[in-house]
mmCIF file of N, CA, C and O in Angstrom:
data_model
loop_
_atom_site.group_PDB
_atom_site.id
_atom_site.type_symbol
_atom_site.label_atom_id
_atom_site.label_comp_id
_atom_site.label_asym_id
_atom_site.label_seq_id
_atom_site.Cartn_x
_atom_site.Cartn_y
_atom_site.Cartn_z
ATOM 1 N N MET A 14 -6.226 7.968 -24.514
ATOM 2 C CA MET A 14 -4.887 7.750 -24.043
ATOM 3 C C MET A 14 -4.935 7.019 -22.700
ATOM 4 O O MET A 14 -5.621 7.443 -21.788
ATOM 5 N N THR A 15 -4.207 5.935 -22.590
ATOM 6 C CA THR A 15 -4.109 5.187 -21.343
ATOM 7 C C THR A 15 -2.988 5.752 -20.498
ATOM 8 O O THR A 15 -1.913 6.077 -21.007
ATOM 9 N N VAL A 16 -3.245 5.888 -19.214
ATOM 10 C CA VAL A 16 -2.235 6.353 -18.275
ATOM 11 C C VAL A 16 -2.077 5.288 -17.195
ATOM 12 O O VAL A 16 -3.063 4.850 -16.604
ATOM 13 N N ASP A 17 -0.846 4.846 -16.969
ATOM 14 C CA ASP A 17 -0.557 3.917 -15.881
ATOM 15 C C ASP A 17 0.041 4.702 -14.722
ATOM 16 O O ASP A 17 0.847 5.602 -14.937
ATOM 17 N N LEU A 18 -0.357 4.354 -13.504
ATOM 18 C CA LEU A 18 0.189 4.986 -12.315
ATOM 19 C C LEU A 18 0.989 3.948 -11.540
ATOM 20 O O LEU A 18 0.484 2.864 -11.238
ATOM 21 N N PHE A 19 2.236 4.265 -11.224
ATOM 22 C CA PHE A 19 3.088 3.438 -10.380
ATOM 23 C C PHE A 19 3.471 4.279 -9.170
ATOM 24 O O PHE A 19 4.190 5.266 -9.304
ATOM 25 N N ALA A 20 2.973 3.913 -7.990
ATOM 26 C CA ALA A 20 3.283 4.620 -6.749
ATOM 27 C C ALA A 20 4.314 3.800 -5.990
ATOM 28 O O ALA A 20 4.065 2.655 -5.620
ATOM 29 N N GLY A 21 5.484 4.392 -5.769
ATOM 30 C CA GLY A 21 6.593 3.659 -5.167
ATOM 31 C C GLY A 21 6.775 3.919 -3.692
ATOM 32 O O GLY A 21 6.497 5.002 -3.187
ATOM 33 N N LEU A 22 7.262 2.880 -3.012
ATOM 34 C CA LEU A 22 7.561 2.946 -1.583
ATOM 35 C C LEU A 22 8.971 2.419 -1.358
ATOM 36 O O LEU A 22 9.243 1.240 -1.582
ATOM 37 N N PRO A 23 9.908 3.265 -0.934
ATOM 38 C CA PRO A 23 11.264 2.803 -0.669
ATOM 39 C C PRO A 23 11.328 2.031 0.651
ATOM 40 O O PRO A 23 10.694 2.432 1.634
ATOM 41 N N VAL A 24 12.081 0.953 0.662
ATOM 42 C CA VAL A 24 12.173 0.098 1.847
ATOM 43 C C VAL A 24 13.622 -0.226 2.167
ATOM 44 O O VAL A 24 14.493 -0.184 1.300
ATOM 45 N N ARG A 25 13.865 -0.586 3.424
ATOM 46 C CA ARG A 25 15.205 -0.977 3.876
ATOM 47 C C ARG A 25 15.442 -2.468 3.713
ATOM 48 O O ARG A 25 16.536 -2.887 3.381
ATOM 49 N N ASP A 26 14.436 -3.260 4.042
ATOM 50 C CA ASP A 26 14.557 -4.720 4.014
ATOM 51 C C ASP A 26 13.543 -5.241 2.994
ATOM 52 O O ASP A 26 12.352 -5.334 3.282
ATOM 53 N N TYR A 27 14.029 -5.568 1.819
ATOM 54 C CA TYR A 27 13.151 -5.970 0.713
ATOM 55 C C TYR A 27 12.285 -7.169 1.072
ATOM 56 O O TYR A 27 11.078 -7.157 0.849
ATOM 57 N N ARG A 28 12.880 -8.216 1.634
ATOM 58 C CA ARG A 28 12.113 -9.437 1.949
ATOM 59 C C ARG A 28 11.024 -9.177 2.989
ATOM 60 O O ARG A 28 9.895 -9.618 2.839
ATOM 61 N N ALA A 29 11.365 -8.450 4.046
ATOM 62 C CA ALA A 29 10.371 -8.152 5.086
ATOM 63 C C ALA A 29 9.249 -7.288 4.527
ATOM 64 O O ALA A 29 8.069 -7.526 4.801
ATOM 65 N N ALA A 30 9.600 -6.296 3.720
ATOM 66 C CA ALA A 30 8.583 -5.420 3.134
ATOM 67 C C ALA A 30 7.697 -6.187 2.161
ATOM 68 O O ALA A 30 6.473 -6.017 2.165
ATOM 69 N N ALA A 31 8.289 -7.032 1.330
ATOM 70 C CA ALA A 31 7.499 -7.806 0.367
ATOM 71 C C ALA A 31 6.488 -8.693 1.094
ATOM 72 O O ALA A 31 5.321 -8.772 0.702
ATOM 73 N N ALA A 32 6.911 -9.330 2.167
ATOM 74 C CA ALA A 32 6.000 -10.181 2.945
ATOM 75 C C ALA A 32 4.885 -9.346 3.571
ATOM 76 O O ALA A 32 3.711 -9.753 3.573
ATOM 77 N N TRP A 33 5.229 -8.177 4.096
ATOM 78 C CA TRP A 33 4.225 -7.312 4.730
ATOM 79 C C TRP A 33 3.204 -6.828 3.703
ATOM 80 O O TRP A 33 1.995 -6.860 3.944
ATOM 81 N N TYR A 34 3.670 -6.364 2.541
ATOM 82 C CA TYR A 34 2.748 -5.881 1.515
ATOM 83 C C TYR A 34 1.900 -7.005 0.941
ATOM 84 O O TYR A 34 0.740 -6.790 0.570
ATOM 85 N N GLU A 35 2.435 -8.191 0.895
ATOM 86 C CA GLU A 35 1.633 -9.332 0.441
ATOM 87 C C GLU A 35 0.484 -9.568 1.418
ATOM 88 O O GLU A 35 -0.648 -9.836 1.003
ATOM 89 N N ARG A 36 0.747 -9.434 2.714
ATOM 90 C CA ARG A 36 -0.327 -9.557 3.709
ATOM 91 C C ARG A 36 -1.315 -8.409 3.582
ATOM 92 O O ARG A 36 -2.534 -8.612 3.607
ATOM 93 N N LEU A 37 -0.802 -7.187 3.453
ATOM 94 C CA LEU A 37 -1.688 -6.030 3.356
ATOM 95 C C LEU A 37 -2.582 -6.106 2.122
ATOM 96 O O LEU A 37 -3.796 -5.879 2.206
ATOM 97 N N LEU A 38 -2.002 -6.445 0.992
ATOM 98 C CA LEU A 38 -2.735 -6.411 -0.278
ATOM 99 C C LEU A 38 -3.396 -7.738 -0.632
ATOM 100 O O LEU A 38 -4.189 -7.802 -1.565
ATOM 101 N N GLY A 39 -3.092 -8.791 0.112
ATOM 102 C CA GLY A 39 -3.797 -10.058 -0.050
ATOM 103 C C GLY A 39 -3.388 -10.886 -1.248
ATOM 104 O O GLY A 39 -4.119 -11.789 -1.648
ATOM 105 N N ALA A 40 -2.219 -10.611 -1.819
ATOM 106 C CA ALA A 40 -1.773 -11.369 -2.993
ATOM 107 C C ALA A 40 -0.265 -11.181 -3.161
ATOM 108 O O ALA A 40 0.293 -10.183 -2.705
ATOM 109 N N PRO A 41 0.357 -12.134 -3.834
ATOM 110 C CA PRO A 41 1.771 -11.939 -4.153
ATOM 111 C C PRO A 41 1.913 -10.835 -5.205
ATOM 112 O O PRO A 41 0.924 -10.437 -5.830
ATOM 113 N N PRO A 42 3.099 -10.336 -5.415
ATOM 114 C CA PRO A 42 3.290 -9.297 -6.425
ATOM 115 C C PRO A 42 2.809 -9.757 -7.797
ATOM 116 O O PRO A 42 2.906 -10.939 -8.138
ATOM 117 N N ALA A 43 2.320 -8.808 -8.577
ATOM 118 C CA ALA A 43 1.899 -9.101 -9.953
ATOM 119 C C ALA A 43 3.105 -9.402 -10.825
ATOM 120 O O ALA A 43 3.044 -10.226 -11.728
ATOM 121 N N PHE A 44 4.206 -8.702 -10.528
ATOM 122 C CA PHE A 44 5.450 -9.003 -11.236
ATOM 123 C C PHE A 44 6.639 -8.438 -10.470
ATOM 124 O O PHE A 44 6.491 -7.566 -9.608
ATOM 125 N N LEU A 45 7.796 -8.986 -10.778
ATOM 126 C CA LEU A 45 9.063 -8.592 -10.164
ATOM 127 C C LEU A 45 9.978 -8.090 -11.270
ATOM 128 O O LEU A 45 10.571 -8.891 -11.991
ATOM 129 N N PRO A 46 10.118 -6.773 -11.433
ATOM 130 C CA PRO A 46 10.926 -6.247 -12.525
ATOM 131 C C PRO A 46 12.410 -6.586 -12.402
ATOM 132 O O PRO A 46 13.113 -6.679 -13.394
ATOM 133 N N ASN A 47 12.871 -6.745 -11.159
ATOM 134 C CA ASN A 47 14.262 -7.104 -10.895
ATOM 135 C C ASN A 47 14.336 -7.634 -9.468
ATOM 136 O O ASN A 47 13.299 -7.830 -8.836
ATOM 137 N N ASP A 48 15.526 -7.845 -8.951
ATOM 138 C CA ASP A 48 15.635 -8.451 -7.614
ATOM 139 C C ASP A 48 15.551 -7.442 -6.469
ATOM 140 O O ASP A 48 15.708 -7.808 -5.305
ATOM 141 N N THR A 49 15.231 -6.172 -6.759
ATOM 142 C CA THR A 49 15.066 -5.173 -5.700
ATOM 143 C C THR A 49 13.714 -4.458 -5.758
ATOM 144 O O THR A 49 13.503 -3.481 -5.043
ATOM 145 N N GLU A 50 12.800 -4.937 -6.617
ATOM 146 C CA GLU A 50 11.478 -4.325 -6.735
ATOM 147 C C GLU A 50 10.402 -5.404 -6.816
ATOM 148 O O GLU A 50 10.612 -6.463 -7.390
ATOM 149 N N ALA A 51 9.244 -5.083 -6.245
ATOM 150 C CA ALA A 51 8.061 -5.935 -6.357
ATOM 151 C C ALA A 51 6.878 -5.020 -6.637
ATOM 152 O O ALA A 51 6.737 -3.962 -6.020
ATOM 153 N N VAL A 52 6.006 -5.440 -7.565
ATOM 154 C CA VAL A 52 4.905 -4.592 -8.029
ATOM 155 C C VAL A 52 3.573 -5.323 -7.850
ATOM 156 O O VAL A 52 3.428 -6.475 -8.261
ATOM 157 N N TRP A 53 2.605 -4.620 -7.252
ATOM 158 C CA TRP A 53 1.248 -5.137 -7.097
ATOM 159 C C TRP A 53 0.316 -4.284 -7.942
ATOM 160 O O TRP A 53 0.374 -3.050 -7.904
ATOM 161 N N GLU A 54 -0.595 -4.921 -8.659
ATOM 162 C CA GLU A 54 -1.601 -4.187 -9.424
ATOM 163 C C GLU A 54 -2.848 -4.049 -8.553
ATOM 164 O O GLU A 54 -3.467 -5.044 -8.171
ATOM 165 N N LEU A 55 -3.209 -2.822 -8.225
ATOM 166 C CA LEU A 55 -4.378 -2.562 -7.393
ATOM 167 C C LEU A 55 -5.657 -2.566 -8.212
ATOM 168 O O LEU A 55 -6.714 -2.965 -7.733
ATOM 169 N N ALA A 56 -5.566 -2.072 -9.421
ATOM 170 C CA ALA A 56 -6.663 -2.031 -10.380
ATOM 171 C C ALA A 56 -6.008 -1.832 -11.741
ATOM 172 O O ALA A 56 -4.811 -1.542 -11.821
ATOM 173 N N GLU A 57 -6.782 -1.954 -12.791
ATOM 174 C CA GLU A 57 -6.201 -1.815 -14.118
ATOM 175 C C GLU A 57 -5.436 -0.488 -14.250
ATOM 176 O O GLU A 57 -5.976 0.580 -13.947
ATOM 177 N N HIS A 58 -4.189 -0.598 -14.616
ATOM 178 C CA HIS A 58 -3.314 0.563 -14.839
ATOM 179 C C HIS A 58 -2.938 1.308 -13.554
ATOM 180 O O HIS A 58 -2.470 2.434 -13.615
ATOM 181 N N ARG A 59 -3.136 0.692 -12.400
ATOM 182 C CA ARG A 59 -2.824 1.326 -11.114
ATOM 183 C C ARG A 59 -2.010 0.357 -10.272
ATOM 184 O O ARG A 59 -2.514 -0.689 -9.865
ATOM 185 N N TYR A 60 -0.772 0.744 -9.989
ATOM 186 C CA TYR A 60 0.174 -0.151 -9.326
ATOM 187 C C TYR A 60 0.799 0.525 -8.119
ATOM 188 O O TYR A 60 0.968 1.733 -8.079
ATOM 189 N N VAL A 61 1.180 -0.295 -7.152
ATOM 190 C CA VAL A 61 2.016 0.150 -6.051
ATOM 191 C C VAL A 61 3.222 -0.785 -6.055
ATOM 192 O O VAL A 61 3.095 -1.976 -6.357
ATOM 193 N N TYR A 62 4.389 -0.216 -5.789
ATOM 194 C CA TYR A 62 5.579 -1.058 -5.780
ATOM 195 C C TYR A 62 6.498 -0.674 -4.638
ATOM 196 O O TYR A 62 6.473 0.446 -4.146
ATOM 197 N N ILE A 63 7.268 -1.667 -4.203
ATOM 198 C CA ILE A 63 8.326 -1.424 -3.232
ATOM 199 C C ILE A 63 9.653 -1.514 -3.970
ATOM 200 O O ILE A 63 9.779 -2.232 -4.962
ATOM 201 N N GLU A 64 10.613 -0.757 -3.478
ATOM 202 C CA GLU A 64 11.953 -0.795 -4.059
ATOM 203 C C GLU A 64 12.977 -0.676 -2.935
ATOM 204 O O GLU A 64 12.813 0.157 -2.029
ATOM 205 N N LEU A 65 13.984 -1.496 -2.979
ATOM 206 C CA LEU A 65 15.063 -1.442 -1.997
ATOM 207 C C LEU A 65 15.831 -0.135 -2.190
ATOM 208 O O LEU A 65 16.581 0.036 -3.156
ATOM 209 N N ARG A 66 15.578 0.819 -1.301
ATOM 210 C CA ARG A 66 16.245 2.133 -1.310
ATOM 211 C C ARG A 66 16.345 2.583 0.147
ATOM 212 O O ARG A 66 15.613 3.462 0.592
ATOM 213 N N PRO A 67 17.231 1.951 0.908
ATOM 214 C CA PRO A 67 17.294 2.193 2.357
ATOM 215 C C PRO A 67 17.435 3.660 2.739
ATOM 216 O O PRO A 67 16.882 4.097 3.752
ATOM 217 N N GLU A 68 18.149 4.432 1.945
ATOM 218 C CA GLU A 68 18.385 5.831 2.291
ATOM 219 C C GLU A 68 17.120 6.683 2.210
ATOM 220 O O GLU A 68 17.069 7.778 2.751
ATOM 221 N N HIS A 69 16.069 6.178 1.567
ATOM 222 C CA HIS A 69 14.820 6.930 1.424
ATOM 223 C C HIS A 69 13.642 6.289 2.168
ATOM 224 O O HIS A 69 12.542 6.844 2.164
ATOM 225 N N ALA A 70 13.864 5.154 2.788
ATOM 226 C CA ALA A 70 12.772 4.388 3.399
ATOM 227 C C ALA A 70 12.097 5.158 4.534
ATOM 228 O O ALA A 70 12.730 5.909 5.264
ATOM 229 N N GLY A 71 10.801 4.947 4.641
ATOM 230 C CA GLY A 71 10.038 5.460 5.765
ATOM 231 C C GLY A 71 9.412 6.828 5.611
ATOM 232 O O GLY A 71 8.843 7.357 6.550
ATOM 233 N N HIS A 72 9.474 7.410 4.424
ATOM 234 C CA HIS A 72 8.986 8.774 4.260
ATOM 235 C C HIS A 72 7.800 8.905 3.300
ATOM 236 O O HIS A 72 7.360 10.010 3.032
ATOM 237 N N ASP A 73 7.289 7.815 2.769
ATOM 238 C CA ASP A 73 6.221 7.901 1.773
ATOM 239 C C ASP A 73 4.846 7.830 2.411
ATOM 240 O O ASP A 73 4.663 7.228 3.475
ATOM 241 N N MET A 74 3.885 8.442 1.720
ATOM 242 C CA MET A 74 2.487 8.418 2.138
ATOM 243 C C MET A 74 1.630 8.249 0.885
ATOM 244 O O MET A 74 1.756 9.033 -0.060
ATOM 245 N N HIS A 75 0.790 7.215 0.889
ATOM 246 C CA HIS A 75 -0.128 6.973 -0.226
ATOM 247 C C HIS A 75 -1.492 6.625 0.349
ATOM 248 O O HIS A 75 -1.586 6.004 1.406
ATOM 249 N N THR A 76 -2.536 7.016 -0.354
ATOM 250 C CA THR A 76 -3.894 6.641 0.029
ATOM 251 C C THR A 76 -4.585 6.018 -1.171
ATOM 252 O O THR A 76 -4.525 6.556 -2.275
ATOM 253 N N VAL A 77 -5.232 4.889 -0.930
ATOM 254 C CA VAL A 77 -6.001 4.178 -1.946
ATOM 255 C C VAL A 77 -7.460 4.282 -1.532
ATOM 256 O O VAL A 77 -7.844 3.844 -0.447
ATOM 257 N N PHE A 78 -8.282 4.890 -2.371
ATOM 258 C CA PHE A 78 -9.702 5.047 -2.072
ATOM 259 C C PHE A 78 -10.440 3.834 -2.636
ATOM 260 O O PHE A 78 -10.274 3.502 -3.807
ATOM 261 N N VAL A 79 -11.225 3.156 -1.795
ATOM 262 C CA VAL A 79 -11.925 1.935 -2.200
ATOM 263 C C VAL A 79 -13.430 2.111 -2.026
ATOM 264 O O VAL A 79 -13.888 2.948 -1.250
ATOM 265 N N ASP A 80 -14.199 1.302 -2.749
ATOM 266 C CA ASP A 80 -15.652 1.451 -2.693
ATOM 267 C C ASP A 80 -16.271 0.840 -1.443
ATOM 268 O O ASP A 80 -17.357 1.243 -1.041
ATOM 269 N N ASP A 81 -15.620 -0.133 -0.809
ATOM 270 C CA ASP A 81 -16.147 -0.742 0.411
ATOM 271 C C ASP A 81 -15.019 -0.832 1.435
ATOM 272 O O ASP A 81 -14.348 -1.857 1.554
ATOM 273 N N LEU A 82 -14.824 0.259 2.162
ATOM 274 C CA LEU A 82 -13.731 0.335 3.124
ATOM 275 C C LEU A 82 -13.863 -0.724 4.209
ATOM 276 O O LEU A 82 -12.878 -1.361 4.581
ATOM 277 N N ASP A 83 -15.066 -0.922 4.722
ATOM 278 C CA ASP A 83 -15.247 -1.896 5.806
ATOM 279 C C ASP A 83 -14.857 -3.303 5.372
ATOM 280 O O ASP A 83 -14.191 -4.023 6.113
ATOM 281 N N ALA A 84 -15.249 -3.689 4.169
ATOM 282 C CA ALA A 84 -14.892 -5.025 3.668
ATOM 283 C C ALA A 84 -13.386 -5.131 3.488
ATOM 284 O O ALA A 84 -12.782 -6.148 3.844
ATOM 285 N N ARG A 85 -12.763 -4.091 2.952
ATOM 286 C CA ARG A 85 -11.309 -4.111 2.750
ATOM 287 C C ARG A 85 -10.588 -4.255 4.082
ATOM 288 O O ARG A 85 -9.665 -5.051 4.225
ATOM 289 N N LEU A 86 -11.014 -3.488 5.082
ATOM 290 C CA LEU A 86 -10.361 -3.558 6.389
ATOM 291 C C LEU A 86 -10.577 -4.909 7.051
ATOM 292 O O LEU A 86 -9.666 -5.427 7.718
ATOM 293 N N ALA A 87 -11.736 -5.502 6.868
ATOM 294 C CA ALA A 87 -11.992 -6.837 7.423
ATOM 295 C C ALA A 87 -11.076 -7.876 6.769
ATOM 296 O O ALA A 87 -10.534 -8.753 7.455
ATOM 297 N N GLN A 88 -10.890 -7.779 5.460
ATOM 298 C CA GLN A 88 -9.999 -8.703 4.767
ATOM 299 C C GLN A 88 -8.565 -8.550 5.260
ATOM 300 O O GLN A 88 -7.858 -9.539 5.473
ATOM 301 N N ILE A 89 -8.127 -7.323 5.440
ATOM 302 C CA ILE A 89 -6.773 -7.074 5.919
ATOM 303 C C ILE A 89 -6.617 -7.600 7.351
ATOM 304 O O ILE A 89 -5.607 -8.218 7.694
ATOM 305 N N ALA A 90 -7.624 -7.387 8.179
ATOM 306 C CA ALA A 90 -7.585 -7.885 9.557
ATOM 307 C C ALA A 90 -7.492 -9.410 9.580
ATOM 308 O O ALA A 90 -6.790 -9.974 10.423
ATOM 309 N N ASP A 91 -8.190 -10.073 8.653
ATOM 310 C CA ASP A 91 -8.107 -11.534 8.564
ATOM 311 C C ASP A 91 -6.689 -12.006 8.261
ATOM 312 O O ASP A 91 -6.338 -13.146 8.552
ATOM 313 N N ARG A 92 -5.888 -11.129 7.684
ATOM 314 C CA ARG A 92 -4.492 -11.466 7.384
ATOM 315 C C ARG A 92 -3.547 -10.970 8.474
ATOM 316 O O ARG A 92 -2.332 -10.999 8.324
ATOM 317 N N GLY A 93 -4.118 -10.494 9.598
ATOM 318 C CA GLY A 93 -3.324 -10.176 10.774
ATOM 319 C C GLY A 93 -2.798 -8.764 10.891
ATOM 320 O O GLY A 93 -1.947 -8.494 11.730
ATOM 321 N N LEU A 94 -3.305 -7.837 10.093
ATOM 322 C CA LEU A 94 -2.846 -6.451 10.180
ATOM 323 C C LEU A 94 -3.988 -5.549 10.627
ATOM 324 O O LEU A 94 -5.131 -5.731 10.213
ATOM 325 N N THR A 95 -3.661 -4.572 11.462
ATOM 326 C CA THR A 95 -4.651 -3.594 11.897
ATOM 327 C C THR A 95 -4.106 -2.186 11.641
ATOM 328 O O THR A 95 -2.895 -1.965 11.677
ATOM 329 N N PRO A 96 -4.980 -1.234 11.396
ATOM 330 C CA PRO A 96 -4.519 0.130 11.133
ATOM 331 C C PRO A 96 -3.810 0.736 12.341
ATOM 332 O O PRO A 96 -4.182 0.480 13.490
ATOM 333 N N ALA A 97 -2.816 1.545 12.066
ATOM 334 C CA ALA A 97 -2.133 2.292 13.120
ATOM 335 C C ALA A 97 -2.985 3.472 13.558
ATOM 336 O O ALA A 97 -2.935 3.885 14.715
ATOM 337 N N GLU A 98 -3.771 4.007 12.620
ATOM 338 C CA GLU A 98 -4.639 5.151 12.898
ATOM 339 C C GLU A 98 -5.903 5.043 12.057
ATOM 340 O O GLU A 98 -5.887 4.438 10.988
ATOM 341 N N ARG A 99 -6.954 5.671 12.554
ATOM 342 C CA ARG A 99 -8.211 5.819 11.799
ATOM 343 C C ARG A 99 -8.633 7.269 11.899
ATOM 344 O O ARG A 99 -8.502 7.883 12.954
ATOM 345 N N GLU A 100 -9.154 7.777 10.800
ATOM 346 C CA GLU A 100 -9.618 9.161 10.773
ATOM 347 C C GLU A 100 -10.998 9.208 10.133
ATOM 348 O O GLU A 100 -11.301 8.422 9.245
ATOM 349 N N THR A 101 -11.813 10.142 10.580
ATOM 350 C CA THR A 101 -13.082 10.445 9.928
ATOM 351 C C THR A 101 -13.126 11.958 9.759
ATOM 352 O O THR A 101 -12.967 12.703 10.737
ATOM 353 N N TYR A 102 -13.322 12.382 8.536
ATOM 354 C CA TYR A 102 -13.328 13.809 8.230
ATOM 355 C C TYR A 102 -14.728 14.382 8.405
ATOM 356 O O TYR A 102 -15.710 13.641 8.517
ATOM 357 N N ASP A 103 -14.821 15.688 8.409
ATOM 358 C CA ASP A 103 -16.097 16.366 8.642
ATOM 359 C C ASP A 103 -17.177 15.947 7.654
ATOM 360 O O ASP A 103 -18.359 15.932 7.991
ATOM 361 N N ASN A 104 -16.785 15.575 6.450
ATOM 362 C CA ASN A 104 -17.772 15.169 5.444
ATOM 363 C C ASN A 104 -18.115 13.679 5.525
ATOM 364 O O ASN A 104 -18.832 13.158 4.685
ATOM 365 N N GLY A 105 -17.590 12.978 6.532
ATOM 366 C CA GLY A 105 -17.890 11.567 6.733
ATOM 367 C C GLY A 105 -16.920 10.611 6.065
ATOM 368 O O GLY A 105 -16.973 9.403 6.300
ATOM 369 N N VAL A 106 -16.061 11.114 5.213
ATOM 370 C CA VAL A 106 -15.062 10.257 4.564
ATOM 371 C C VAL A 106 -14.140 9.690 5.628
ATOM 372 O O VAL A 106 -13.744 10.380 6.561
ATOM 373 N N ARG A 107 -13.826 8.408 5.483
ATOM 374 C CA ARG A 107 -13.015 7.706 6.473
ATOM 375 C C ARG A 107 -11.692 7.264 5.866
ATOM 376 O O ARG A 107 -11.604 7.038 4.672
ATOM 377 N N LYS A 108 -10.698 7.109 6.742
ATOM 378 C CA LYS A 108 -9.378 6.661 6.302
ATOM 379 C C LYS A 108 -8.753 5.805 7.394
ATOM 380 O O LYS A 108 -8.821 6.148 8.577
ATOM 381 N N ALA A 109 -8.164 4.685 6.979
ATOM 382 C CA ALA A 109 -7.411 3.818 7.885
ATOM 383 C C ALA A 109 -5.964 3.811 7.398
ATOM 384 O O ALA A 109 -5.702 3.553 6.227
ATOM 385 N N ILE A 110 -5.049 4.128 8.295
ATOM 386 C CA ILE A 110 -3.637 4.243 7.935
ATOM 387 C C ILE A 110 -2.864 3.058 8.485
ATOM 388 O O ILE A 110 -2.927 2.751 9.681
ATOM 389 N N PHE A 111 -2.115 2.409 7.603
ATOM 390 C CA PHE A 111 -1.218 1.327 7.971
ATOM 391 C C PHE A 111 0.206 1.829 7.790
ATOM 392 O O PHE A 111 0.472 2.652 6.912
ATOM 393 N N ARG A 112 1.125 1.318 8.599
ATOM 394 C CA ARG A 112 2.545 1.659 8.452
ATOM 395 C C ARG A 112 3.331 0.374 8.217
ATOM 396 O O ARG A 112 3.215 -0.571 8.989
ATOM 397 N N ASP A 113 4.117 0.395 7.162
ATOM 398 C CA ASP A 113 4.935 -0.779 6.864
ATOM 399 C C ASP A 113 6.104 -0.835 7.851
ATOM 400 O O ASP A 113 6.261 0.048 8.697
ATOM 401 N N PRO A 114 6.927 -1.886 7.803
ATOM 402 C CA PRO A 114 8.022 -2.010 8.769
ATOM 403 C C PRO A 114 8.994 -0.829 8.780
ATOM 404 O O PRO A 114 9.685 -0.605 9.775
ATOM 405 N N ASP A 115 9.055 -0.041 7.707
ATOM 406 C CA ASP A 115 9.936 1.120 7.648
ATOM 407 C C ASP A 115 9.262 2.410 8.068
ATOM 408 O O ASP A 115 9.913 3.445 8.175
ATOM 409 N N GLY A 116 7.949 2.386 8.260
ATOM 410 C CA GLY A 116 7.221 3.587 8.632
ATOM 411 C C GLY A 116 6.507 4.275 7.485
ATOM 412 O O GLY A 116 5.828 5.274 7.701
ATOM 413 N N ASN A 117 6.653 3.767 6.257
ATOM 414 C CA ASN A 117 5.877 4.318 5.147
ATOM 415 C C ASN A 117 4.401 4.158 5.471
ATOM 416 O O ASN A 117 3.991 3.146 6.050
ATOM 417 N N GLU A 118 3.602 5.141 5.103
ATOM 418 C CA GLU A 118 2.165 5.085 5.348
ATOM 419 C C GLU A 118 1.424 4.716 4.081
ATOM 420 O O GLU A 118 1.662 5.297 3.023
ATOM 421 N N ILE A 119 0.536 3.735 4.200
ATOM 422 C CA ILE A 119 -0.389 3.446 3.113
ATOM 423 C C ILE A 119 -1.775 3.406 3.746
ATOM 424 O O ILE A 119 -2.037 2.663 4.686
ATOM 425 N N GLY A 120 -2.612 4.308 3.263
ATOM 426 C CA GLY A 120 -3.948 4.427 3.818
ATOM 427 C C GLY A 120 -4.985 3.887 2.860
ATOM 428 O O GLY A 120 -4.785 3.856 1.640
ATOM 429 N N PHE A 121 -6.095 3.456 3.418
ATOM 430 C CA PHE A 121 -7.255 3.077 2.629
ATOM 431 C C PHE A 121 -8.383 3.990 3.056
ATOM 432 O O PHE A 121 -8.664 4.123 4.237
ATOM 433 N N GLY A 122 -8.983 4.646 2.076
ATOM 434 C CA GLY A 122 -10.057 5.583 2.353
ATOM 435 C C GLY A 122 -11.358 5.092 1.745
ATOM 436 O O GLY A 122 -11.373 4.287 0.813
ATOM 437 N N GLY A 123 -12.455 5.590 2.299
ATOM 438 C CA GLY A 123 -13.772 5.230 1.794
ATOM 439 C C GLY A 123 -14.797 6.255 2.186
ATOM 440 O O GLY A 123 -14.563 7.085 3.066
ATOM 441 N N GLY A 124 -15.934 6.177 1.545
ATOM 442 C CA GLY A 124 -17.023 7.084 1.834
ATOM 443 C C GLY A 124 -17.596 6.891 3.223
ATOM 444 O O GLY A 124 -17.201 5.992 3.958
ATOM 445 N N PRO A 125 -18.549 7.741 3.582
ATOM 446 C CA PRO A 125 -19.183 7.633 4.895
ATOM 447 C C PRO A 125 -19.781 6.262 5.131
ATOM 448 O O PRO A 125 -20.203 5.581 4.183
ATOM 449 N N ALA A 126 -19.788 5.852 6.372
ATOM 450 C CA ALA A 126 -20.332 4.535 6.750
ATOM 451 C C ALA A 126 -21.822 4.469 6.481
ATOM 452 O O ALA A 126 -22.519 5.431 6.482
#
């Protein structure tokens, strides 16, 4: 059985958020279901999307675990974004947290350095 995951992020300003996520994720949306949503495919069957929902904007938190955190962060930095926070847990797992223009958190996590 195939399972698709769609993780949504409500935003106040669709155009500003779409531009920011394009910089963060390094590509334009994979598809636009309508004029208030944009969807990026992170990996097969795994998607993140923004949706114009001003009344809910700024309260979401998502973490994407990647196999090479340092490379991912370097690519994002090349596009002009830097993490708002960095964490390292007792087991060495690392996380870099980015905040979109509305304050939603999207983190990238990876194994020990």
